[in-house]
XYZ file of C-alpha atoms in Angstrom:
464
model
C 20.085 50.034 -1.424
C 23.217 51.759 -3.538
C 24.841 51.518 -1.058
C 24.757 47.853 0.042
C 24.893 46.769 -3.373
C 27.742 48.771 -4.599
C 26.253 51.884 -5.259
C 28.783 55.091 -5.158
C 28.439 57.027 -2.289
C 26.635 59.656 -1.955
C 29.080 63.292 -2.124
C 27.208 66.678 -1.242
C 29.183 68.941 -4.561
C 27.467 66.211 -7.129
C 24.860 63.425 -7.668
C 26.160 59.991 -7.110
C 27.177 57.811 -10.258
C 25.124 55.106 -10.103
C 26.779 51.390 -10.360
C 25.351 48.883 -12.137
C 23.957 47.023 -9.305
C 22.824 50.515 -7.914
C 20.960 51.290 -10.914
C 18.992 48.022 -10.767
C 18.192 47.945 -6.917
C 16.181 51.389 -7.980
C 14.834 50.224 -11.155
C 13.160 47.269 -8.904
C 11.493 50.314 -6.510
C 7.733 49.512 -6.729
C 6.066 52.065 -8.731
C 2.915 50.413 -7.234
C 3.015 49.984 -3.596
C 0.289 49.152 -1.006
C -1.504 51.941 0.731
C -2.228 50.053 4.185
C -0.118 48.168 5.883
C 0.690 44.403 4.922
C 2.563 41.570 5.541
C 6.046 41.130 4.580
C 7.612 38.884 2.618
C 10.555 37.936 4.839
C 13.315 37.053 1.463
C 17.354 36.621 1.799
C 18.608 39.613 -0.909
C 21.054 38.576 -3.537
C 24.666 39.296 -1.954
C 26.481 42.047 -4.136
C 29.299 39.678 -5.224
C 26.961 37.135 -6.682
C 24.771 39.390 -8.327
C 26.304 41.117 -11.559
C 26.536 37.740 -13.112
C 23.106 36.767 -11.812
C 19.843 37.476 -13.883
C 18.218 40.260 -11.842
C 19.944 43.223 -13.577
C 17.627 42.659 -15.905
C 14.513 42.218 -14.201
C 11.520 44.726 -15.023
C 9.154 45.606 -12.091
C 5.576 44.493 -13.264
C 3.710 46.310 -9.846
C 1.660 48.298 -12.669
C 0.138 45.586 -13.319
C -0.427 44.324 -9.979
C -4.189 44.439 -8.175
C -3.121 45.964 -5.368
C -6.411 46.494 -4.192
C -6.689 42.683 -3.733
C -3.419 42.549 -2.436
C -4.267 44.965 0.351
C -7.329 42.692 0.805
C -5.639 39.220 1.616
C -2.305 40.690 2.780
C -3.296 43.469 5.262
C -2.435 43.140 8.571
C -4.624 42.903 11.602
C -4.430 44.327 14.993
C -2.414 41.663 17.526
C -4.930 39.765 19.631
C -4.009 38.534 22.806
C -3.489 34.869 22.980
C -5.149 32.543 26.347
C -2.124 30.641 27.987
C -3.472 27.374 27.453
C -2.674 24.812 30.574
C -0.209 21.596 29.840
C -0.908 18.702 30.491
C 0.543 16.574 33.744
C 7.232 6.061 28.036
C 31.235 -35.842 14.475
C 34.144 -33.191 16.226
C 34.594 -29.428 14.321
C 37.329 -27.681 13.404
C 35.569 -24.398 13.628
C 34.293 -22.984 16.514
C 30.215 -23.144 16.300
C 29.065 -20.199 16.073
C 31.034 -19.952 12.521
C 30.109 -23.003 11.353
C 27.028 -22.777 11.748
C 27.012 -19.302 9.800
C 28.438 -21.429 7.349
C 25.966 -24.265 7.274
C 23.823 -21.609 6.612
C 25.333 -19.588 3.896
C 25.714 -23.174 2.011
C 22.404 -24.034 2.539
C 20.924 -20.574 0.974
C 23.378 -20.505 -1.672
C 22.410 -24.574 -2.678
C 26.525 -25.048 -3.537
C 28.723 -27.835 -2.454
C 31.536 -27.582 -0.589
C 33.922 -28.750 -3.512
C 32.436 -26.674 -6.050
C 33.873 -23.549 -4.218
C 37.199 -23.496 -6.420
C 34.831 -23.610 -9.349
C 32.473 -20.660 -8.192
C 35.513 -17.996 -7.874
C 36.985 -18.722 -11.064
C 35.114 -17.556 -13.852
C 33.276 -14.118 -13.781
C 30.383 -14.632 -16.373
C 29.445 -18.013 -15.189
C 29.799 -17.498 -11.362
C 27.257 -19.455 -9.507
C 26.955 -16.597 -6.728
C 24.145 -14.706 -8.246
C 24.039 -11.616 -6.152
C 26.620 -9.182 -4.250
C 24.944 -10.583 -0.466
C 26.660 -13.836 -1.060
C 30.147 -12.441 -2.044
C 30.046 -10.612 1.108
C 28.969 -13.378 3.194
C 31.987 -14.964 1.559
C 34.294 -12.517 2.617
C 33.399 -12.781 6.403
C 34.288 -16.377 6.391
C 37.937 -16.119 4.214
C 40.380 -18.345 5.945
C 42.773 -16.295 8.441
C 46.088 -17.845 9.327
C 45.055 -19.583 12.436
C 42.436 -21.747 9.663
C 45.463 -22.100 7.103
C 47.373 -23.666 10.339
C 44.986 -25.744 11.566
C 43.925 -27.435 8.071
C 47.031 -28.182 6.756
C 47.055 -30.856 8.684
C 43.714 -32.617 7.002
C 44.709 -34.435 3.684
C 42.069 -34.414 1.142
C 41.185 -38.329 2.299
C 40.001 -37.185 5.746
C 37.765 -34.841 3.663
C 34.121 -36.517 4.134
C 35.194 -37.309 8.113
C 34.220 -33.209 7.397
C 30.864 -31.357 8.177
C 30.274 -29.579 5.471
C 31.350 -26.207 7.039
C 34.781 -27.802 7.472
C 34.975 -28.881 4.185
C 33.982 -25.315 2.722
C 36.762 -24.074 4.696
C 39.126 -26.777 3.676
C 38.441 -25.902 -0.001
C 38.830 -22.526 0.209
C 42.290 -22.362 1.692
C 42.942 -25.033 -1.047
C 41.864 -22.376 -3.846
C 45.175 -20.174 -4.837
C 44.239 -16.484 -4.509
C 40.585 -17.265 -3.118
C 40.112 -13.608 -1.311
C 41.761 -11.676 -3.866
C 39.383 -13.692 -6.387
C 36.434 -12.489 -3.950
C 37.158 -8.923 -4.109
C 37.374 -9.123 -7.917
C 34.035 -10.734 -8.118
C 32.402 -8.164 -5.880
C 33.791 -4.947 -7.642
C 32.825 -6.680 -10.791
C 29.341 -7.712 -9.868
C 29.094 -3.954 -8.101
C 30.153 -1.997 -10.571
C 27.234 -2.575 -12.994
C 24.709 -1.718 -10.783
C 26.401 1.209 -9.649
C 26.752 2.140 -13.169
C 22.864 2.379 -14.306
C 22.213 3.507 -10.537
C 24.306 6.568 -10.817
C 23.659 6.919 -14.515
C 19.915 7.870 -14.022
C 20.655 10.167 -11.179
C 22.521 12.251 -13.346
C 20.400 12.769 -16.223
C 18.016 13.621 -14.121
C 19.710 16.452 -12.603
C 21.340 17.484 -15.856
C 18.115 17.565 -17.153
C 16.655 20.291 -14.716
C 19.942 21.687 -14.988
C 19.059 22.491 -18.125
C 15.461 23.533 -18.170
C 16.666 26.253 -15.276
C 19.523 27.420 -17.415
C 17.665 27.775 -20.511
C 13.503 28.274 -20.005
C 12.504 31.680 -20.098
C 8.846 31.217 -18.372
C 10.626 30.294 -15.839
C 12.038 34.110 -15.103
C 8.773 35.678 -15.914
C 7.653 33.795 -13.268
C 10.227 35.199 -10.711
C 9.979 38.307 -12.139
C 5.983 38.409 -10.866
C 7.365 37.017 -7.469
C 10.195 39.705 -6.972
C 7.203 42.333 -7.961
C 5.011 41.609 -5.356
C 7.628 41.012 -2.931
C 8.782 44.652 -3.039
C 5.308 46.206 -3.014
C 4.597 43.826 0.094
C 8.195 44.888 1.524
C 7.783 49.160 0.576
C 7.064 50.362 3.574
C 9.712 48.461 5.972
C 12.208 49.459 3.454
C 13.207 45.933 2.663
C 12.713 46.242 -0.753
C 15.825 44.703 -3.398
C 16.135 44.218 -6.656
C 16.760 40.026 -6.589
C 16.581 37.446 -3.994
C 17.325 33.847 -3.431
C 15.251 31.812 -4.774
C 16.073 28.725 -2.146
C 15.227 30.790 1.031
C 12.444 32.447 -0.859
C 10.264 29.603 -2.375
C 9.443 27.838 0.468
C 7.829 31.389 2.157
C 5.654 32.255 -0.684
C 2.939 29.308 0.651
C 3.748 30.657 4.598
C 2.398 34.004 3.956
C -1.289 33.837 4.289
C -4.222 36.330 3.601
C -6.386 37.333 6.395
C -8.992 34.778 6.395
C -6.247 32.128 5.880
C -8.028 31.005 2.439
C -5.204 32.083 0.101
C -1.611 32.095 0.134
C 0.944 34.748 -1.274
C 1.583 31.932 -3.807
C -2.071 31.745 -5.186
C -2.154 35.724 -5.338
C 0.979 35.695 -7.906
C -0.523 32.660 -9.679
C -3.944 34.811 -10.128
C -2.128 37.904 -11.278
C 0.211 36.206 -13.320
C -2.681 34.441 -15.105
C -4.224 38.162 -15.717
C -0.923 39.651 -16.816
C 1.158 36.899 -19.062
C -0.429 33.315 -19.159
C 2.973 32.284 -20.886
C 5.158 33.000 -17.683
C 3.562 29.467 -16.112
C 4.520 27.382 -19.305
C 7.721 26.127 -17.280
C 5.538 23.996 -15.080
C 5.189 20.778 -17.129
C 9.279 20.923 -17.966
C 9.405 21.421 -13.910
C 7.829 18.185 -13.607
C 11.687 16.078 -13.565
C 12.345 17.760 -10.683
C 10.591 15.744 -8.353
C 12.831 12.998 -9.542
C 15.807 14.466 -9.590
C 15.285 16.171 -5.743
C 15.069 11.883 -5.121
C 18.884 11.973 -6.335
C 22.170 12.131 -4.107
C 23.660 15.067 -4.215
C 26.403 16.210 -6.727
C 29.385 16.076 -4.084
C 28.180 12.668 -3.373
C 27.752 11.294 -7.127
C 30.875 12.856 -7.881
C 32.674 10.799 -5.666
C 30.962 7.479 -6.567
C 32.012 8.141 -10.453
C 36.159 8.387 -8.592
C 35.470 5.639 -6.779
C 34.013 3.711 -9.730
C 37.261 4.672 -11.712
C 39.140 3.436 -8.613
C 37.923 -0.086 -8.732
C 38.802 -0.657 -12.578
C 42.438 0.928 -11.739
C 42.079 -1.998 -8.760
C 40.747 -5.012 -10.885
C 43.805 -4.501 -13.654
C 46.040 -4.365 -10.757
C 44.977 -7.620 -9.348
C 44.371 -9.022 -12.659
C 48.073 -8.626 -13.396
C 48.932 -10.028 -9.943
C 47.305 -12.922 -10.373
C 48.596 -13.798 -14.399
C 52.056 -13.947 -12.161
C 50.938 -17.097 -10.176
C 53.588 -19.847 -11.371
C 52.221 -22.572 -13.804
C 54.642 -25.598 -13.652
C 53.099 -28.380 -11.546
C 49.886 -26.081 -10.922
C 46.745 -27.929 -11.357
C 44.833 -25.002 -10.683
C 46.665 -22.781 -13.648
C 44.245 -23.004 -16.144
C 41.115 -21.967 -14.494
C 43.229 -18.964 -12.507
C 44.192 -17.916 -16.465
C 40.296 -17.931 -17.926
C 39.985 -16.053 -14.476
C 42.635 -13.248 -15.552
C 41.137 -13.178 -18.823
C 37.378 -12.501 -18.238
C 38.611 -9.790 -15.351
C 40.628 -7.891 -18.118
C 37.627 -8.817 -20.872
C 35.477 -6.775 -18.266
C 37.728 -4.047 -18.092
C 38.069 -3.706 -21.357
C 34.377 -3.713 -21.846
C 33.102 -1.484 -18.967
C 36.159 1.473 -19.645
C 34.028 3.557 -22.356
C 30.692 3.348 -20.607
C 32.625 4.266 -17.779
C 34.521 7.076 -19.211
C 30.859 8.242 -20.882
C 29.747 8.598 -17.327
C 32.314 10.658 -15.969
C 31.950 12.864 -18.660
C 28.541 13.160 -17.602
C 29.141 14.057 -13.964
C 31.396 16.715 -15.041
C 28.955 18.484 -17.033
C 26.393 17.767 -14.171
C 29.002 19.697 -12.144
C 29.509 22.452 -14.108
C 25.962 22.842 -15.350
C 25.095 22.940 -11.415
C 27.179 25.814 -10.721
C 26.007 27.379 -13.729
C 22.708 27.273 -12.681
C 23.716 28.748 -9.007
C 25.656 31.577 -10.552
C 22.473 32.425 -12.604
C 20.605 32.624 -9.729
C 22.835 34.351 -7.369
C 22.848 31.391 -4.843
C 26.028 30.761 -3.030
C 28.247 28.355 -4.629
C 28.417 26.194 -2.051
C 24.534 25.206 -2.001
C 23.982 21.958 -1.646
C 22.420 20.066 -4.698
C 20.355 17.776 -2.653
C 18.738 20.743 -0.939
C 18.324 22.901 -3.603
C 16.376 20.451 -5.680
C 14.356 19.794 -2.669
C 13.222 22.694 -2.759
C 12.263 23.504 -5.977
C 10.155 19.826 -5.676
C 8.343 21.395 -3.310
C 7.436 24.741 -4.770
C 6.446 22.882 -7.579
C 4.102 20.895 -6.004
C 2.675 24.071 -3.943
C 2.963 26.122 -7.337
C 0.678 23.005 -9.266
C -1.619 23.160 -6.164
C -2.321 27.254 -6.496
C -3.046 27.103 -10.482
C -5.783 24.341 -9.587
C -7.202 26.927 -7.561
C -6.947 29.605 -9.234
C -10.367 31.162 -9.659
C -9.472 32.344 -13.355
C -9.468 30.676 -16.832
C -6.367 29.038 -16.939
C -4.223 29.564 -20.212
C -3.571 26.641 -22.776
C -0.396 25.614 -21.099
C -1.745 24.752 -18.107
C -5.134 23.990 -18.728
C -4.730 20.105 -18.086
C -4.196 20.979 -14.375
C -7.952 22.593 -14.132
C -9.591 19.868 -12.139
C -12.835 18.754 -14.185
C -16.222 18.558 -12.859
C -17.476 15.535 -10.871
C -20.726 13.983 -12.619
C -23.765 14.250 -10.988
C -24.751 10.673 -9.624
C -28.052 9.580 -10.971
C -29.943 6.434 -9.495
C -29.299 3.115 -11.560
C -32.261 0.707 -12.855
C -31.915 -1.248 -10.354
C -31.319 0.696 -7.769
C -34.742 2.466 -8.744
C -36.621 -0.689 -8.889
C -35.240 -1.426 -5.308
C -36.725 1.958 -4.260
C -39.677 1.589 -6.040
C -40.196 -2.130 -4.099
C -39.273 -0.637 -0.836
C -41.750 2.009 -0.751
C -44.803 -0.422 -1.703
C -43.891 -2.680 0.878
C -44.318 0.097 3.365
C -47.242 0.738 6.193
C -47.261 4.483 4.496
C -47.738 3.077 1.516
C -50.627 0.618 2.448
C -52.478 3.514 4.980
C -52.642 5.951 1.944
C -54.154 2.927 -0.238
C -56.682 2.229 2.791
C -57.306 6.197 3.261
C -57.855 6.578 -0.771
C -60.435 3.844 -0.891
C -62.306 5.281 2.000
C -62.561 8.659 0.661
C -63.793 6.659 -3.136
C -67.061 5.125 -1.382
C -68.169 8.289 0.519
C -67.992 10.307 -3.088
C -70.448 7.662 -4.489
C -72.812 7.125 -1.450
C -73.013 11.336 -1.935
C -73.269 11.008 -5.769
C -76.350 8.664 -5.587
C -78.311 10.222 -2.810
């Protein structure tokens, strides 16, 4: 073990000097170990690079305190038994084609908006008549191309209600000045929002187990009990270490099962953790946001929605100041295109410092992430999504072992002790049903019949 974790090597003249990462892979020896053979706990060790910075220097091993007679007990193995092969078994005319107008017909008909009222929809933000994000993007797919511009120039607005009303829609919006760039505006601006609370909770939520891993104690303890018992299991295949990762090691601690299959390596720690220091479990409740947060898109992924977000508002002053260009003289369309410009740089204006708050948020979520795998000794590269995954899971297999543990459970944890079912008792009326059933009966009557019988003989006796 020095010498895969940086020990210095052994010279025949003197003793080696011990590194630091040397001294604590024999620290973690088991002073306890199991006297028959057992299973092993099959754990990914703590690379040496990650794990001066990591917290298992100062780990403590706690195999003292360990039953190993109990551990022997669920964890010994048995003798191989052979296995039976088992046998397998022996699936009025339209300018647009149809098919578009149509679409149309129906988008109009969903929406409830007229065909003329199309100029009035895409100019104002806060008053937009297109309630959700579907209907901007069912916009989009019908924008006019140039073959539409071309072939409705040719209509003047009298010909109008010779229209259907897909026509007409079509007619208006090649009639609207800027009408796709006015689209796109609307969409980011309706998107953006959403997005906005969407990502917002996502990252509290992993900032917030961020922060319970980086700062709860318990927590350690905990791992502390787990490395323990992993080196006694793991003494005599010399696979002992003195840390492991905790993402390839969680999920194995409910795979290793005791001999008759009734308890897991996870419920043996629980028990003797319980015995030994009933503080070590108080990180469970605080664990609790982590099923939430393994729910969440990963950190690369949030990351790059908060850029994107950032992106868009960079796009929207852009256009804005695009369209405030659009000549006024003669221009009946001027003043709604300016009350457009102005609620699109209102928005801007108003959504920049809840935007900014955000990305300061995702940064932190960042660099609280790596924190946490540099504490840990996982590879910097691990993804969020999985890691929290994982934990999820061992914390619903860790809840699951303290319910059964046979022991009194401490204070922090006693909520989880399932209580007692009450014993069902018969109601009233239930009883009265019973009661009515059972006189009813031909038992009931024969006994009455048999009792009677037996009364006359006594006094026939009695007076002879």
């Amino acid at each position: 073990i020095n010498a895969e974790y940086g020990g210095a090597p052994r010279v025949v003249a003197r003793p080696p000097s011990a590194s630091v990462i040397g001294r604590s892979a024999a620290k973690h020896m088991p002073q306890n170990i199991p006297k028959v053979k057992v299973l092993p706990l099959h754990w990914q060790k703590i690379p040496p690079i990650s794990f001066k910075k990591s917290i298992w220097p100062e780990m403590v091993d706690q195999s003292p305190s360990i039953d190993v007679d109990l551990l022997e007990e669920y964890f010994a193995t048995k003798p191989a038994v052979a296995k039976l092969n088992k046998k397998q078994g022996t699936e009025q005319k339209n300018i647009l084609d149809a098919k578009r107008s149509q679409n149309m017909g129906i988008f109009l008909h969903g929406c409830g908006i007229q065909p003329g009222n199309i100029s009035d929809v895409v100019s104002r933000i806060k008053r937009s008549e297109i309630s959700n994000i579907e209907n901007i993007t069912a916009l989009k797919k019908f924008a006019p191309t140039n073959e539409d511009r071309e072939a409705f120039s040719r209509i003047p607005p009298a010909k109008l209600k010779e229209l259907d009303k897909a026509d007409q829609l079509m007619w208006h919006m090649i009639d609207t000045p800027f009408f796709t760039p006015r689209l796109h505006i609307l969409e980011i601006t309706m998107a953006l929002p959403n997005d906005h609370d969407d990502i917002t909770i996502m990252v509290d939520n992993i900032l917030g187990v961020c922060q319970v891993l980086l700062s709860d104690s318990s927590f350690l303890k905990f791992l502390e009990k787990i490395l323990s018992v992993g080196n006694m299991l793991n003494s005599g295949n010399k696979k002992t270490s003195p840390g492991f990762k905790i993402s390839s090691t969680l999920p194995k601690l409910v795979n290793v099962r005791s001999q008759d299959k009734a308890h897991t390596l996870l419920d043996f720690i629980v028990q003797q953790a319980v015995l030994i220091d009933d503080d070590c479990l108080s990180f469970v409740n605080v664990m609790e946001s982590v099923h939430k947060a393994s729910q969440c898109s990963s950190i690369v992924s949030l990351s790059a929605e908060v850029d994107i977000m950032k992106q868009d508002m960079n796009k929207l002053t852009e256009q804005a100041n695009t369209l405030s260009q659009y000549p006024a003289v003669d221009n009946p369309h001027h003043k709604d295109l300016e009350n457009f410009v102005n609620d699109v740089r209102n928005f801007v204006k108003c959504f920049h410092q809840p935007l900014q708050q955000l990305s300061d948020r995702a940064i932190q979520m960042k660099s609280d992430y790596q924190k946490v795998l540099e504490r840990f000794g996982e590879s910097p590269n691990t993804d969020s999504e999985e890691f929290l995954k994982i934990l999820s899971e061992f914390q619903t297999s860790l809840v699951d072992s303290i319910k059964k543990c046979p022991h009194p459970l401490p204070q922090c944890v006693a909520h989880l002790k399932p209580k007692p079912k009450p014993v069902a008792t018969a109601k009233p009326k239930q009883m009265a049903d019973l009661t009515g059933s059972l006189l009813k009966s031909n038992l009931f009557k024969r006994s009455q019949v048999d009792l009677h019988a037996s009364s006359d003989a006594d006094n026939d006796k009695h007076w002879s």
